[in-house]
Every structure is written in structure tokens, then in C-alpha cells.
mmCIF file of C-alpha atoms in Angstrom:
data_model
loop_
_atom_site.group_PDB
_atom_site.id
_atom_site.type_symbol
_atom_site.label_atom_id
_atom_site.label_comp_id
_atom_site.label_asym_id
_atom_site.label_seq_id
_atom_site.Cartn_x
_atom_site.Cartn_y
_atom_site.Cartn_z
ATOM 1 C CA SER A 14 215.436 129.118 273.105
ATOM 2 C CA GLY A 15 212.137 129.433 271.146
ATOM 3 C CA LEU A 16 211.460 128.654 267.505
ATOM 4 C CA GLN A 17 213.971 129.766 265.037
ATOM 5 C CA HIS A 18 213.003 131.094 261.520
ATOM 6 C CA ASN A 19 213.684 128.405 258.914
ATOM 7 C CA PHE A 20 212.484 129.798 255.666
ATOM 8 C CA GLN A 21 209.438 131.333 254.073
ATOM 9 C CA HIS A 22 207.292 131.192 250.982
ATOM 10 C CA THR A 23 204.602 133.486 249.882
ATOM 11 C CA PHE A 24 201.515 132.173 248.020
ATOM 12 C CA ASP A 25 199.484 134.361 245.779
ATOM 13 C CA ASN A 26 196.279 133.317 247.272
ATOM 14 C CA THR A 27 194.976 132.908 250.904
ATOM 15 C CA VAL A 28 196.419 129.918 252.747
ATOM 16 C CA TRP A 29 193.318 127.976 253.658
ATOM 17 C CA LYS A 30 194.643 124.845 255.212
ATOM 18 C CA ILE A 31 197.976 123.235 256.060
ATOM 19 C CA LEU A 32 198.588 119.553 256.663
ATOM 20 C CA ALA A 33 201.802 117.828 257.677
ATOM 21 C CA ALA A 34 202.639 114.695 255.793
ATOM 22 C CA THR A 35 203.479 111.529 257.789
ATOM 23 C CA ASP A 36 207.113 110.442 258.017
ATOM 24 C CA VAL A 37 208.573 113.154 255.691
ATOM 25 C CA PRO A 38 209.392 116.837 256.040
ATOM 26 C CA LEU A 39 206.564 117.978 253.792
ATOM 27 C CA LEU A 40 203.763 120.470 254.289
ATOM 28 C CA VAL A 41 200.621 120.352 252.003
ATOM 29 C CA ILE A 42 199.080 123.842 251.576
ATOM 30 C CA GLU A 43 195.592 124.492 250.266
ATOM 31 C CA THR A 44 195.029 127.902 248.920
ATOM 32 C CA ARG A 45 191.933 129.867 247.894
ATOM 33 C CA ASP A 46 191.020 132.910 245.961
ATOM 34 C CA GLU A 47 187.416 133.598 246.983
ATOM 35 C CA THR A 48 186.809 136.363 244.349
ATOM 36 C CA LYS A 49 187.715 134.009 241.502
ATOM 37 C CA HIS A 50 186.399 130.863 243.052
ATOM 38 C CA ALA A 51 189.643 129.178 242.285
ATOM 39 C CA ALA A 52 191.765 127.109 244.604
ATOM 40 C CA GLY A 53 194.999 125.192 244.542
ATOM 41 C CA ILE A 54 197.499 122.957 246.351
ATOM 42 C CA GLY A 55 201.126 123.291 246.923
ATOM 43 C CA VAL A 56 203.666 121.118 248.629
ATOM 44 C CA LEU A 57 206.696 122.592 250.765
ATOM 45 C CA ASP A 58 209.775 120.763 251.626
ATOM 46 C CA TYR A 59 210.632 122.421 254.994
ATOM 47 C CA LYS A 60 214.040 120.569 255.309
ATOM 48 C CA GLN A 61 215.293 121.480 251.840
ATOM 49 C CA GLN A 62 213.482 124.872 252.203
ATOM 50 C CA LYS A 63 211.763 124.767 248.850
ATOM 51 C CA LEU A 64 208.352 124.530 247.148
ATOM 52 C CA LEU A 65 208.092 121.127 245.435
ATOM 53 C CA TRP A 66 205.086 122.045 243.256
ATOM 54 C CA GLN A 67 202.058 124.186 243.165
ATOM 55 C CA GLY A 68 198.974 123.687 240.898
ATOM 56 C CA ASN A 69 195.267 123.103 240.436
ATOM 57 C CA VAL A 70 193.417 119.977 241.324
ATOM 58 C CA PRO A 71 192.353 117.875 238.230
ATOM 59 C CA ASP A 72 188.895 118.556 237.051
ATOM 60 C CA GLU A 73 187.843 120.831 239.916
ATOM 61 C CA ARG A 74 188.490 124.421 240.589
ATOM 62 C CA TRP A 75 186.705 125.050 243.925
ATOM 63 C CA TRP A 76 184.693 122.219 245.498
ATOM 64 C CA PHE A 77 187.456 120.193 246.820
ATOM 65 C CA ALA A 78 189.424 119.902 250.297
ATOM 66 C CA VAL A 79 192.801 118.384 251.108
ATOM 67 C CA ALA A 80 191.881 115.315 253.383
ATOM 68 C CA GLY A 81 195.223 113.779 254.228
ATOM 69 C CA ALA A 82 198.881 113.417 253.330
ATOM 70 C CA THR A 83 201.387 110.686 253.521
ATOM 71 C CA ALA A 84 204.896 110.156 252.397
ATOM 72 C CA GLN A 85 203.516 109.057 248.981
ATOM 73 C CA ALA A 86 200.344 110.956 248.404
ATOM 74 C CA VAL A 87 198.028 113.818 249.072
ATOM 75 C CA MET A 88 194.373 112.751 249.420
ATOM 76 C CA VAL A 89 191.863 115.205 247.924
ATOM 77 C CA ARG A 90 188.079 115.135 248.478
ATOM 78 C CA ILE A 91 186.043 116.295 245.533
ATOM 79 C CA TYR A 92 182.559 117.365 246.546
ATOM 80 C CA VAL A 93 180.182 116.404 243.758
ATOM 81 C CA GLN A 94 177.231 118.452 244.877
ATOM 82 C CA ALA A 95 178.016 121.850 246.500
ATOM 83 C CA ASP A 96 174.917 121.517 248.736
ATOM 84 C CA ASN A 97 175.604 117.819 249.854
ATOM 85 C CA PRO A 98 179.077 117.116 251.111
ATOM 86 C CA ALA A 99 178.285 113.372 251.648
ATOM 87 C CA VAL A 100 178.589 112.810 247.876
ATOM 88 C CA GLN A 101 182.327 112.618 247.212
ATOM 89 C CA HIS A 102 185.141 111.318 245.006
ATOM 90 C CA LEU A 103 188.689 110.868 246.215
ATOM 91 C CA LEU A 104 191.811 111.834 244.342
ATOM 92 C CA ALA A 105 195.284 110.617 245.253
ATOM 93 C CA LEU A 106 198.016 113.046 244.074
ATOM 94 C CA ASP A 107 201.761 112.151 244.084
ATOM 95 C CA ILE A 108 202.994 114.268 246.921
ATOM 96 C CA HIS A 109 206.479 115.113 245.200
ATOM 97 C CA THR A 110 205.092 116.057 241.768
ATOM 98 C CA GLY A 111 201.363 116.692 241.968
ATOM 99 C CA SER A 112 200.503 114.189 239.267
ATOM 100 C CA LEU A 113 197.222 112.134 239.583
ATOM 101 C CA LEU A 114 197.990 108.575 240.962
ATOM 102 C CA TRP A 115 194.319 107.438 240.936
ATOM 103 C CA ARG A 116 190.698 108.568 241.414
ATOM 104 C CA ALA A 117 187.931 106.691 243.512
ATOM 105 C CA ASP A 118 184.437 107.850 242.485
ATOM 106 C CA ASN A 119 181.655 107.696 245.144
ATOM 107 C CA PHE A 120 184.063 107.186 248.049
ATOM 108 C CA LEU A 121 183.651 108.901 251.232
ATOM 109 C CA PHE A 122 187.198 109.175 252.897
ATOM 110 C CA THR A 123 187.544 108.635 256.628
ATOM 111 C CA HIS A 124 191.199 107.736 257.367
ATOM 112 C CA ILE A 125 194.495 106.304 256.294
ATOM 113 C CA HIS A 126 196.175 103.409 258.106
ATOM 114 C CA GLU A 127 199.503 102.035 256.761
ATOM 115 C CA HIS A 128 199.191 101.782 253.078
ATOM 116 C CA MET A 129 195.350 101.703 252.964
ATOM 117 C CA VAL A 130 192.816 104.342 252.519
ATOM 118 C CA TYR A 131 189.470 103.655 254.382
ATOM 119 C CA GLY A 132 186.167 104.954 253.806
ATOM 120 C CA ASN A 133 182.493 104.154 252.702
ATOM 121 C CA ASP A 134 181.127 103.551 249.283
ATOM 122 C CA GLU A 135 177.879 104.953 247.741
ATOM 123 C CA ASN A 136 175.923 102.360 249.939
ATOM 124 C CA PHE A 137 177.786 103.537 253.148
ATOM 125 C CA GLU A 138 179.388 100.156 253.287
ATOM 126 C CA SER A 139 183.054 99.996 254.583
ATOM 127 C CA CYS A 140 185.695 99.630 251.998
ATOM 128 C CA ALA A 141 189.334 100.322 251.508
ATOM 129 C CA ILE A 142 191.631 101.434 248.624
ATOM 130 C CA ASP A 143 195.351 100.328 248.243
ATOM 131 C CA MET A 144 197.036 103.710 248.442
ATOM 132 C CA LEU A 145 199.833 102.633 245.953
ATOM 133 C CA THR A 146 197.757 101.020 243.210
ATOM 134 C CA GLY A 147 194.283 102.660 243.753
ATOM 135 C CA LYS A 148 192.580 99.249 243.773
ATOM 136 C CA ARG A 149 189.229 99.167 245.763
ATOM 137 C CA ILE A 150 188.543 96.391 248.123
ATOM 138 C CA LYS A 151 184.791 96.073 248.671
ATOM 139 C CA LYS A 152 183.479 95.328 252.193
ATOM 140 C CA HIS A 153 186.793 95.776 253.847
ATOM 141 C CA THR A 154 186.670 96.165 257.595
ATOM 142 C CA PRO A 155 189.175 98.618 259.052
ATOM 143 C CA PRO A 156 191.661 97.077 261.506
ATOM 144 C CA VAL A 157 190.896 97.343 265.178
ATOM 145 C CA MET A 158 192.879 100.316 266.477
ATOM 146 C CA THR A 159 194.943 99.377 269.568
ATOM 147 C CA GLU A 160 195.742 103.020 270.448
ATOM 148 C CA ASN A 161 193.973 106.261 270.328
ATOM 149 C CA ILE A 162 194.568 108.371 267.311
ATOM 150 C CA SER A 163 193.512 111.915 266.827
ATOM 151 C CA LEU A 164 190.886 112.841 264.191
ATOM 152 C CA HIS A 165 192.590 115.066 261.584
ATOM 153 C CA THR A 166 189.522 115.729 259.487
ATOM 154 C CA PRO A 167 186.263 117.222 260.225
ATOM 155 C CA PHE A 168 183.424 114.834 261.282
ATOM 156 C CA GLN A 169 180.880 114.300 258.488
ATOM 157 C CA TYR A 170 177.167 113.420 258.819
ATOM 158 C CA HIS A 171 175.429 111.598 256.023
ATOM 159 C CA ALA A 172 172.639 113.397 254.170
ATOM 160 C CA GLY A 173 169.244 112.517 255.702
ATOM 161 C CA SER A 174 170.430 111.503 259.072
ATOM 162 C CA ASP A 175 169.008 113.322 262.208
ATOM 163 C CA ASN A 176 172.404 114.990 262.939
ATOM 164 C CA PHE A 177 172.880 116.155 259.176
ATOM 165 C CA ASN A 178 169.454 117.715 259.323
ATOM 166 C CA THR A 179 170.159 119.428 262.722
ATOM 167 C CA VAL A 180 173.426 120.819 261.663
ATOM 168 C CA ALA A 181 171.947 122.051 258.345
ATOM 169 C CA GLN A 182 169.097 123.755 259.910
ATOM 170 C CA TYR A 183 171.453 125.453 262.457
ATOM 171 C CA LEU A 184 173.766 126.659 259.669
ATOM 172 C CA HIS A 185 170.839 127.929 257.593
ATOM 173 C CA THR A 186 169.415 130.057 260.560
ATOM 174 C CA HIS A 187 172.897 131.343 261.715
ATOM 175 C CA LYS A 188 174.375 132.657 258.417
#
């Protein structure tokens, strides 16, 4: 009875976030070294009990966050402006190798459904990206969900909105 110890892996830096990939026995680990302002990503295969890869995010050492993981890719948000999380790019990294699959500039990631990545462009219009090719489809409306799904990423308010300003004010006064 209870959980059995399967295997362990020790990372050099602090484990910041862990996400399970969909449909495959992989865990995506985001790590951070706060003194060096350096962060990285690693992928563990818990069935084969081994680290598949570990490395840095292309073109960004600190201002990024793992946003999602599927059987094919790790989605990584790149924050263009440290003081404005609404301005983002999205990277898709091969989940098995860590190599860059594609990059979408000015894309605010919201969720993944089947083989499509959904979000908003720089004008806050809905659009989608084919996860396999990286091709952006403008003004693409996400499918109507027929079941409740849990939200796996933090909710984000757009800069200038009432909620964004309220949260920003609260954070500045409660440091």
C-alpha cells in the first residue's frame, strides 16, 4: 500500500515547476538559480527512469516559464518585458530532444487542444498555431468545449485592464 519509490534525479538548481506531459510518461522540470539569474528545463522519462535532456531555453536565460507539455512538445512563454507579462513570445521545444521546433512572436498562449495551440495575437484577437508545423492561423476561434477542463496555467490579465491595474497595485504595496 502507498506510493513506491521509483527513481530519483538531482538537479543542480532549484526545481521551480513540474508539469506532466499528456499521453506520455514524461515530466517537464523548470529549474532556476536565483543568484545567477539563470534558468533551465529538463525532461524526465519516469517509465524508463532517466533524464532525456536538460538545457537552457534558446535566446533567454531568465524571463521565461514552461507553459504546457504534450507528447510532442514543451511550450515555453518568453516574457519580452520583465514588467509587463502580457507581451510574450511562445517557443515549442521538442519534448524528446529539447531542440527548437518553432517560435511564435507576439503570441499570448492560453491552452492546447488536440494538435492546436490557442492564444491571442498582439491585437488580442484569437488565433491558433498548428503544433506540428508552427503555422499560425489568424482569427481562429477555439472549439467549443463539451466538458470541463482544469486550468493548468495562471490566469493572466492584459496590461491596462482594470484587473491588471488592481493586481499590480496590490503587488506593489505588499512586497
